[in-house]
């Protein structure tokens, strides 16, 4: 099935993600696979065939349950707790949060902006974690919330 994929929504995402100079995204960070949040991953992969999916190992293992992506091994970058992704002047640090919502869940901390990218499932726990905690406390709090 299409799990709620919307071509119209996919086209809108394409319009938003195509920069003025014609560049397109290099990465899509997949924090969570529940279809009501991630249904347009297939559209993204089709529109941006050179982009990489950055996701947890568990998320990669779950992808075939939701999407038909032939070259999954070629386009996926799997990350684990504490791995980083350099994005020019920005750097994402990945924090695994299994079973906070689903088993593949992860969140991302961006150091320069001091911002934690969370799932909607985490938002009722905390509003702006990066403003409230230093980095070590942030990791400890997330691990505790995830039961790990």
mmCIF file with all atom_site columns, C-alpha atoms in Angstrom:
data_model
loop_
_atom_site.group_PDB
_atom_site.id
_atom_site.type_symbol
_atom_site.label_atom_id
_atom_site.label_alt_id
_atom_site.label_comp_id
_atom_site.label_asym_id
_atom_site.label_entity_id
_atom_site.label_seq_id
_atom_site.pdbx_PDB_ins_code
_atom_site.Cartn_x
_atom_site.Cartn_y
_atom_site.Cartn_z
_atom_site.occupancy
_atom_site.B_iso_or_equiv
_atom_site.pdbx_formal_charge
_atom_site.auth_seq_id
_atom_site.auth_comp_id
_atom_site.auth_asym_id
_atom_site.auth_atom_id
_atom_site.pdbx_PDB_model_num
ATOM 1   C CA . UNK A 1 1   ? 0.000  0.000  0.000  1.00 0.00 ? 1   UNK A CA 1
ATOM 2   C CA . UNK A 1 2   ? 0.945  3.617  -0.191 1.00 0.00 ? 2   UNK A CA 1
ATOM 3   C CA . UNK A 1 3   ? 0.577  4.193  3.585  1.00 0.00 ? 3   UNK A CA 1
ATOM 4   C CA . UNK A 1 4   ? -1.038 7.564  3.009  1.00 0.00 ? 4   UNK A CA 1
ATOM 5   C CA . UNK A 1 5   ? 1.552  8.812  0.546  1.00 0.00 ? 5   UNK A CA 1
ATOM 6   C CA . UNK A 1 6   ? 0.357  11.887 -1.234 1.00 0.00 ? 6   UNK A CA 1
ATOM 7   C CA . UNK A 1 7   ? 1.818  12.817 -4.618 1.00 0.00 ? 7   UNK A CA 1
ATOM 8   C CA . UNK A 1 8   ? 0.506  16.360 -4.143 1.00 0.00 ? 8   UNK A CA 1
ATOM 9   C CA . UNK A 1 9   ? 2.264  16.594 -0.787 1.00 0.00 ? 9   UNK A CA 1
ATOM 10  C CA . UNK A 1 10  ? 5.382  15.041 -2.314 1.00 0.00 ? 10  UNK A CA 1
ATOM 11  C CA . UNK A 1 11  ? 5.342  17.683 -5.055 1.00 0.00 ? 11  UNK A CA 1
ATOM 12  C CA . UNK A 1 12  ? 5.003  20.419 -2.427 1.00 0.00 ? 12  UNK A CA 1
ATOM 13  C CA . UNK A 1 13  ? 7.964  18.988 -0.508 1.00 0.00 ? 13  UNK A CA 1
ATOM 14  C CA . UNK A 1 14  ? 9.959  18.922 -3.767 1.00 0.00 ? 14  UNK A CA 1
ATOM 15  C CA . UNK A 1 15  ? 9.113  22.591 -4.386 1.00 0.00 ? 15  UNK A CA 1
ATOM 16  C CA . UNK A 1 16  ? 10.187 23.532 -0.860 1.00 0.00 ? 16  UNK A CA 1
ATOM 17  C CA . UNK A 1 17  ? 13.405 21.490 -0.967 1.00 0.00 ? 17  UNK A CA 1
ATOM 18  C CA . UNK A 1 18  ? 14.640 22.663 -4.354 1.00 0.00 ? 18  UNK A CA 1
ATOM 19  C CA . UNK A 1 19  ? 16.838 25.640 -3.630 1.00 0.00 ? 19  UNK A CA 1
ATOM 20  C CA . UNK A 1 20  ? 16.983 28.719 -5.813 1.00 0.00 ? 20  UNK A CA 1
ATOM 21  C CA . UNK A 1 21  ? 20.262 27.586 -7.365 1.00 0.00 ? 21  UNK A CA 1
ATOM 22  C CA . UNK A 1 22  ? 18.700 24.250 -8.324 1.00 0.00 ? 22  UNK A CA 1
ATOM 23  C CA . UNK A 1 23  ? 20.495 22.237 -5.643 1.00 0.00 ? 23  UNK A CA 1
ATOM 24  C CA . UNK A 1 24  ? 18.552 19.462 -3.957 1.00 0.00 ? 24  UNK A CA 1
ATOM 25  C CA . UNK A 1 25  ? 18.893 17.772 -0.550 1.00 0.00 ? 25  UNK A CA 1
ATOM 26  C CA . UNK A 1 26  ? 21.893 15.554 0.153  1.00 0.00 ? 26  UNK A CA 1
ATOM 27  C CA . UNK A 1 27  ? 20.310 13.813 3.153  1.00 0.00 ? 27  UNK A CA 1
ATOM 28  C CA . UNK A 1 28  ? 17.004 12.904 4.737  1.00 0.00 ? 28  UNK A CA 1
ATOM 29  C CA . UNK A 1 29  ? 17.330 12.131 8.433  1.00 0.00 ? 29  UNK A CA 1
ATOM 30  C CA . UNK A 1 30  ? 14.736 9.500  9.322  1.00 0.00 ? 30  UNK A CA 1
ATOM 31  C CA . UNK A 1 31  ? 14.030 9.703  13.048 1.00 0.00 ? 31  UNK A CA 1
ATOM 32  C CA . UNK A 1 32  ? 10.894 7.567  13.033 1.00 0.00 ? 32  UNK A CA 1
ATOM 33  C CA . UNK A 1 33  ? 9.084  5.326  10.531 1.00 0.00 ? 33  UNK A CA 1
ATOM 34  C CA . UNK A 1 34  ? 5.447  5.364  11.626 1.00 0.00 ? 34  UNK A CA 1
ATOM 35  C CA . UNK A 1 35  ? 3.558  5.868  8.331  1.00 0.00 ? 35  UNK A CA 1
ATOM 36  C CA . UNK A 1 36  ? 1.606  8.935  9.461  1.00 0.00 ? 36  UNK A CA 1
ATOM 37  C CA . UNK A 1 37  ? 4.979  10.679 10.003 1.00 0.00 ? 37  UNK A CA 1
ATOM 38  C CA . UNK A 1 38  ? 7.126  9.093  7.299  1.00 0.00 ? 38  UNK A CA 1
ATOM 39  C CA . UNK A 1 39  ? 4.831  8.141  4.423  1.00 0.00 ? 39  UNK A CA 1
ATOM 40  C CA . UNK A 1 40  ? 6.611  10.389 1.930  1.00 0.00 ? 40  UNK A CA 1
ATOM 41  C CA . UNK A 1 41  ? 10.035 8.764  2.261  1.00 0.00 ? 41  UNK A CA 1
ATOM 42  C CA . UNK A 1 42  ? 9.275  6.829  -0.931 1.00 0.00 ? 42  UNK A CA 1
ATOM 43  C CA . UNK A 1 43  ? 8.390  10.074 -2.729 1.00 0.00 ? 43  UNK A CA 1
ATOM 44  C CA . UNK A 1 44  ? 11.586 11.685 -1.435 1.00 0.00 ? 44  UNK A CA 1
ATOM 45  C CA . UNK A 1 45  ? 13.760 8.797  -2.664 1.00 0.00 ? 45  UNK A CA 1
ATOM 46  C CA . UNK A 1 46  ? 12.105 8.907  -6.074 1.00 0.00 ? 46  UNK A CA 1
ATOM 47  C CA . UNK A 1 47  ? 12.504 12.702 -6.407 1.00 0.00 ? 47  UNK A CA 1
ATOM 48  C CA . UNK A 1 48  ? 16.090 12.809 -5.059 1.00 0.00 ? 48  UNK A CA 1
ATOM 49  C CA . UNK A 1 49  ? 17.818 9.576  -6.152 1.00 0.00 ? 49  UNK A CA 1
ATOM 50  C CA . UNK A 1 50  ? 21.280 10.787 -5.107 1.00 0.00 ? 50  UNK A CA 1
ATOM 51  C CA . UNK A 1 51  ? 20.212 11.761 -1.571 1.00 0.00 ? 51  UNK A CA 1
ATOM 52  C CA . UNK A 1 52  ? 21.159 9.523  1.350  1.00 0.00 ? 52  UNK A CA 1
ATOM 53  C CA . UNK A 1 53  ? 18.808 8.360  4.091  1.00 0.00 ? 53  UNK A CA 1
ATOM 54  C CA . UNK A 1 54  ? 20.373 8.734  7.550  1.00 0.00 ? 54  UNK A CA 1
ATOM 55  C CA . UNK A 1 55  ? 18.696 6.388  10.017 1.00 0.00 ? 55  UNK A CA 1
ATOM 56  C CA . UNK A 1 56  ? 19.202 3.927  12.847 1.00 0.00 ? 56  UNK A CA 1
ATOM 57  C CA . UNK A 1 57  ? 20.068 0.298  12.077 1.00 0.00 ? 57  UNK A CA 1
ATOM 58  C CA . UNK A 1 58  ? 16.638 -0.735 13.387 1.00 0.00 ? 58  UNK A CA 1
ATOM 59  C CA . UNK A 1 59  ? 14.936 1.780  11.080 1.00 0.00 ? 59  UNK A CA 1
ATOM 60  C CA . UNK A 1 60  ? 16.839 0.427  8.077  1.00 0.00 ? 60  UNK A CA 1
ATOM 61  C CA . UNK A 1 61  ? 15.766 -3.113 8.978  1.00 0.00 ? 61  UNK A CA 1
ATOM 62  C CA . UNK A 1 62  ? 12.131 -1.946 9.204  1.00 0.00 ? 62  UNK A CA 1
ATOM 63  C CA . UNK A 1 63  ? 12.119 0.044  5.918  1.00 0.00 ? 63  UNK A CA 1
ATOM 64  C CA . UNK A 1 64  ? 11.002 -2.882 3.672  1.00 0.00 ? 64  UNK A CA 1
ATOM 65  C CA . UNK A 1 65  ? 7.835  -3.225 5.777  1.00 0.00 ? 65  UNK A CA 1
ATOM 66  C CA . UNK A 1 66  ? 6.737  0.231  4.603  1.00 0.00 ? 66  UNK A CA 1
ATOM 67  C CA . UNK A 1 67  ? 8.565  1.070  1.366  1.00 0.00 ? 67  UNK A CA 1
ATOM 68  C CA . UNK A 1 68  ? 9.694  -0.518 -1.888 1.00 0.00 ? 68  UNK A CA 1
ATOM 69  C CA . UNK A 1 69  ? 13.185 0.892  -2.344 1.00 0.00 ? 69  UNK A CA 1
ATOM 70  C CA . UNK A 1 70  ? 15.381 -1.334 -4.502 1.00 0.00 ? 70  UNK A CA 1
ATOM 71  C CA . UNK A 1 71  ? 18.740 0.251  -3.688 1.00 0.00 ? 71  UNK A CA 1
ATOM 72  C CA . UNK A 1 72  ? 18.233 0.602  0.071  1.00 0.00 ? 72  UNK A CA 1
ATOM 73  C CA . UNK A 1 73  ? 21.760 -0.605 0.910  1.00 0.00 ? 73  UNK A CA 1
ATOM 74  C CA . UNK A 1 74  ? 23.258 1.974  -1.431 1.00 0.00 ? 74  UNK A CA 1
ATOM 75  C CA . UNK A 1 75  ? 21.359 5.003  -0.150 1.00 0.00 ? 75  UNK A CA 1
ATOM 76  C CA . UNK A 1 76  ? 21.306 4.362  3.604  1.00 0.00 ? 76  UNK A CA 1
ATOM 77  C CA . UNK A 1 77  ? 23.779 5.673  6.146  1.00 0.00 ? 77  UNK A CA 1
ATOM 78  C CA . UNK A 1 78  ? 23.117 3.884  9.428  1.00 0.00 ? 78  UNK A CA 1
ATOM 79  C CA . UNK A 1 79  ? 24.037 5.654  12.639 1.00 0.00 ? 79  UNK A CA 1
ATOM 80  C CA . UNK A 1 80  ? 24.300 4.576  16.249 1.00 0.00 ? 80  UNK A CA 1
ATOM 81  C CA . UNK A 1 81  ? 24.394 6.345  19.612 1.00 0.00 ? 81  UNK A CA 1
ATOM 82  C CA . UNK A 1 82  ? 26.838 9.249  19.556 1.00 0.00 ? 82  UNK A CA 1
ATOM 83  C CA . UNK A 1 83  ? 27.582 9.153  15.808 1.00 0.00 ? 83  UNK A CA 1
ATOM 84  C CA . UNK A 1 84  ? 27.799 12.536 14.125 1.00 0.00 ? 84  UNK A CA 1
ATOM 85  C CA . UNK A 1 85  ? 27.050 13.946 10.688 1.00 0.00 ? 85  UNK A CA 1
ATOM 86  C CA . UNK A 1 86  ? 28.950 17.044 9.572  1.00 0.00 ? 86  UNK A CA 1
ATOM 87  C CA . UNK A 1 87  ? 26.777 19.425 7.534  1.00 0.00 ? 87  UNK A CA 1
ATOM 88  C CA . UNK A 1 88  ? 29.074 22.323 6.760  1.00 0.00 ? 88  UNK A CA 1
ATOM 89  C CA . UNK A 1 89  ? 28.908 24.644 9.748  1.00 0.00 ? 89  UNK A CA 1
ATOM 90  C CA . UNK A 1 90  ? 26.361 22.381 11.447 1.00 0.00 ? 90  UNK A CA 1
ATOM 91  C CA . UNK A 1 91  ? 26.895 19.011 13.079 1.00 0.00 ? 91  UNK A CA 1
ATOM 92  C CA . UNK A 1 92  ? 24.215 16.521 14.099 1.00 0.00 ? 92  UNK A CA 1
ATOM 93  C CA . UNK A 1 93  ? 24.806 14.096 16.962 1.00 0.00 ? 93  UNK A CA 1
ATOM 94  C CA . UNK A 1 94  ? 22.487 11.091 17.003 1.00 0.00 ? 94  UNK A CA 1
ATOM 95  C CA . UNK A 1 95  ? 20.855 9.865  20.192 1.00 0.00 ? 95  UNK A CA 1
ATOM 96  C CA . UNK A 1 96  ? 19.035 6.553  20.132 1.00 0.00 ? 96  UNK A CA 1
ATOM 97  C CA . UNK A 1 97  ? 15.682 6.584  21.930 1.00 0.00 ? 97  UNK A CA 1
ATOM 98  C CA . UNK A 1 98  ? 14.162 3.125  21.331 1.00 0.00 ? 98  UNK A CA 1
ATOM 99  C CA . UNK A 1 99  ? 10.664 2.531  22.630 1.00 0.00 ? 99  UNK A CA 1
ATOM 100 C CA . UNK A 1 100 ? 10.090 6.147  23.567 1.00 0.00 ? 100 UNK A CA 1
ATOM 101 C CA . UNK A 1 101 ? 7.553  5.633  20.799 1.00 0.00 ? 101 UNK A CA 1
ATOM 102 C CA . UNK A 1 102 ? 8.693  2.891  18.383 1.00 0.00 ? 102 UNK A CA 1
ATOM 103 C CA . UNK A 1 103 ? 11.834 0.693  18.487 1.00 0.00 ? 103 UNK A CA 1
ATOM 104 C CA . UNK A 1 104 ? 13.730 2.572  15.746 1.00 0.00 ? 104 UNK A CA 1
ATOM 105 C CA . UNK A 1 105 ? 13.353 6.075  17.198 1.00 0.00 ? 105 UNK A CA 1
ATOM 106 C CA . UNK A 1 106 ? 16.291 8.436  17.398 1.00 0.00 ? 106 UNK A CA 1
ATOM 107 C CA . UNK A 1 107 ? 16.659 12.153 17.964 1.00 0.00 ? 107 UNK A CA 1
ATOM 108 C CA . UNK A 1 108 ? 19.290 14.575 16.766 1.00 0.00 ? 108 UNK A CA 1
ATOM 109 C CA . UNK A 1 109 ? 21.189 17.290 18.603 1.00 0.00 ? 109 UNK A CA 1
ATOM 110 C CA . UNK A 1 110 ? 22.617 20.194 16.572 1.00 0.00 ? 110 UNK A CA 1
ATOM 111 C CA . UNK A 1 111 ? 25.468 21.787 18.506 1.00 0.00 ? 111 UNK A CA 1
ATOM 112 C CA . UNK A 1 112 ? 25.824 25.228 16.876 1.00 0.00 ? 112 UNK A CA 1
ATOM 113 C CA . UNK A 1 113 ? 22.146 26.092 17.286 1.00 0.00 ? 113 UNK A CA 1
ATOM 114 C CA . UNK A 1 114 ? 21.950 24.175 20.600 1.00 0.00 ? 114 UNK A CA 1
ATOM 115 C CA . UNK A 1 115 ? 18.819 22.504 19.305 1.00 0.00 ? 115 UNK A CA 1
ATOM 116 C CA . UNK A 1 116 ? 17.409 19.041 19.877 1.00 0.00 ? 116 UNK A CA 1
ATOM 117 C CA . UNK A 1 117 ? 15.248 17.714 17.058 1.00 0.00 ? 117 UNK A CA 1
ATOM 118 C CA . UNK A 1 118 ? 12.648 15.530 18.692 1.00 0.00 ? 118 UNK A CA 1
ATOM 119 C CA . UNK A 1 119 ? 9.603  13.579 17.704 1.00 0.00 ? 119 UNK A CA 1
ATOM 120 C CA . UNK A 1 120 ? 6.116  14.719 18.556 1.00 0.00 ? 120 UNK A CA 1
ATOM 121 C CA . UNK A 1 121 ? 6.085  11.815 21.028 1.00 0.00 ? 121 UNK A CA 1
ATOM 122 C CA . UNK A 1 122 ? 8.811  13.472 23.069 1.00 0.00 ? 122 UNK A CA 1
ATOM 123 C CA . UNK A 1 123 ? 7.367  16.949 23.084 1.00 0.00 ? 123 UNK A CA 1
ATOM 124 C CA . UNK A 1 124 ? 5.069  16.301 26.024 1.00 0.00 ? 124 UNK A CA 1
ATOM 125 C CA . UNK A 1 125 ? 8.139  15.381 28.112 1.00 0.00 ? 125 UNK A CA 1
ATOM 126 C CA . UNK A 1 126 ? 10.088 18.542 27.451 1.00 0.00 ? 126 UNK A CA 1
ATOM 127 C CA . UNK A 1 127 ? 9.817  21.754 25.494 1.00 0.00 ? 127 UNK A CA 1
ATOM 128 C CA . UNK A 1 128 ? 13.351 22.813 24.648 1.00 0.00 ? 128 UNK A CA 1
ATOM 129 C CA . UNK A 1 129 ? 15.690 20.260 26.142 1.00 0.00 ? 129 UNK A CA 1
ATOM 130 C CA . UNK A 1 130 ? 18.816 21.948 24.891 1.00 0.00 ? 130 UNK A CA 1
ATOM 131 C CA . UNK A 1 131 ? 17.886 25.110 26.820 1.00 0.00 ? 131 UNK A CA 1
ATOM 132 C CA . UNK A 1 132 ? 17.318 23.181 30.045 1.00 0.00 ? 132 UNK A CA 1
ATOM 133 C CA . UNK A 1 133 ? 20.196 20.739 30.157 1.00 0.00 ? 133 UNK A CA 1
ATOM 134 C CA . UNK A 1 134 ? 23.830 20.566 29.327 1.00 0.00 ? 134 UNK A CA 1
ATOM 135 C CA . UNK A 1 135 ? 24.831 17.880 26.853 1.00 0.00 ? 135 UNK A CA 1
ATOM 136 C CA . UNK A 1 136 ? 25.637 15.120 29.396 1.00 0.00 ? 136 UNK A CA 1
ATOM 137 C CA . UNK A 1 137 ? 22.393 15.743 31.256 1.00 0.00 ? 137 UNK A CA 1
ATOM 138 C CA . UNK A 1 138 ? 20.529 15.724 27.945 1.00 0.00 ? 138 UNK A CA 1
ATOM 139 C CA . UNK A 1 139 ? 21.904 12.293 27.019 1.00 0.00 ? 139 UNK A CA 1
ATOM 140 C CA . UNK A 1 140 ? 21.154 10.907 30.483 1.00 0.00 ? 140 UNK A CA 1
ATOM 141 C CA . UNK A 1 141 ? 17.614 12.269 30.438 1.00 0.00 ? 141 UNK A CA 1
ATOM 142 C CA . UNK A 1 142 ? 16.901 10.809 27.002 1.00 0.00 ? 142 UNK A CA 1
ATOM 143 C CA . UNK A 1 143 ? 18.323 7.418  27.943 1.00 0.00 ? 143 UNK A CA 1
ATOM 144 C CA . UNK A 1 144 ? 16.216 7.413  31.096 1.00 0.00 ? 144 UNK A CA 1
ATOM 145 C CA . UNK A 1 145 ? 13.065 8.350  29.141 1.00 0.00 ? 145 UNK A CA 1
ATOM 146 C CA . UNK A 1 146 ? 13.808 5.534  26.691 1.00 0.00 ? 146 UNK A CA 1
ATOM 147 C CA . UNK A 1 147 ? 14.419 3.051  29.485 1.00 0.00 ? 147 UNK A CA 1
ATOM 148 C CA . UNK A 1 148 ? 17.999 2.324  28.396 1.00 0.00 ? 148 UNK A CA 1
#
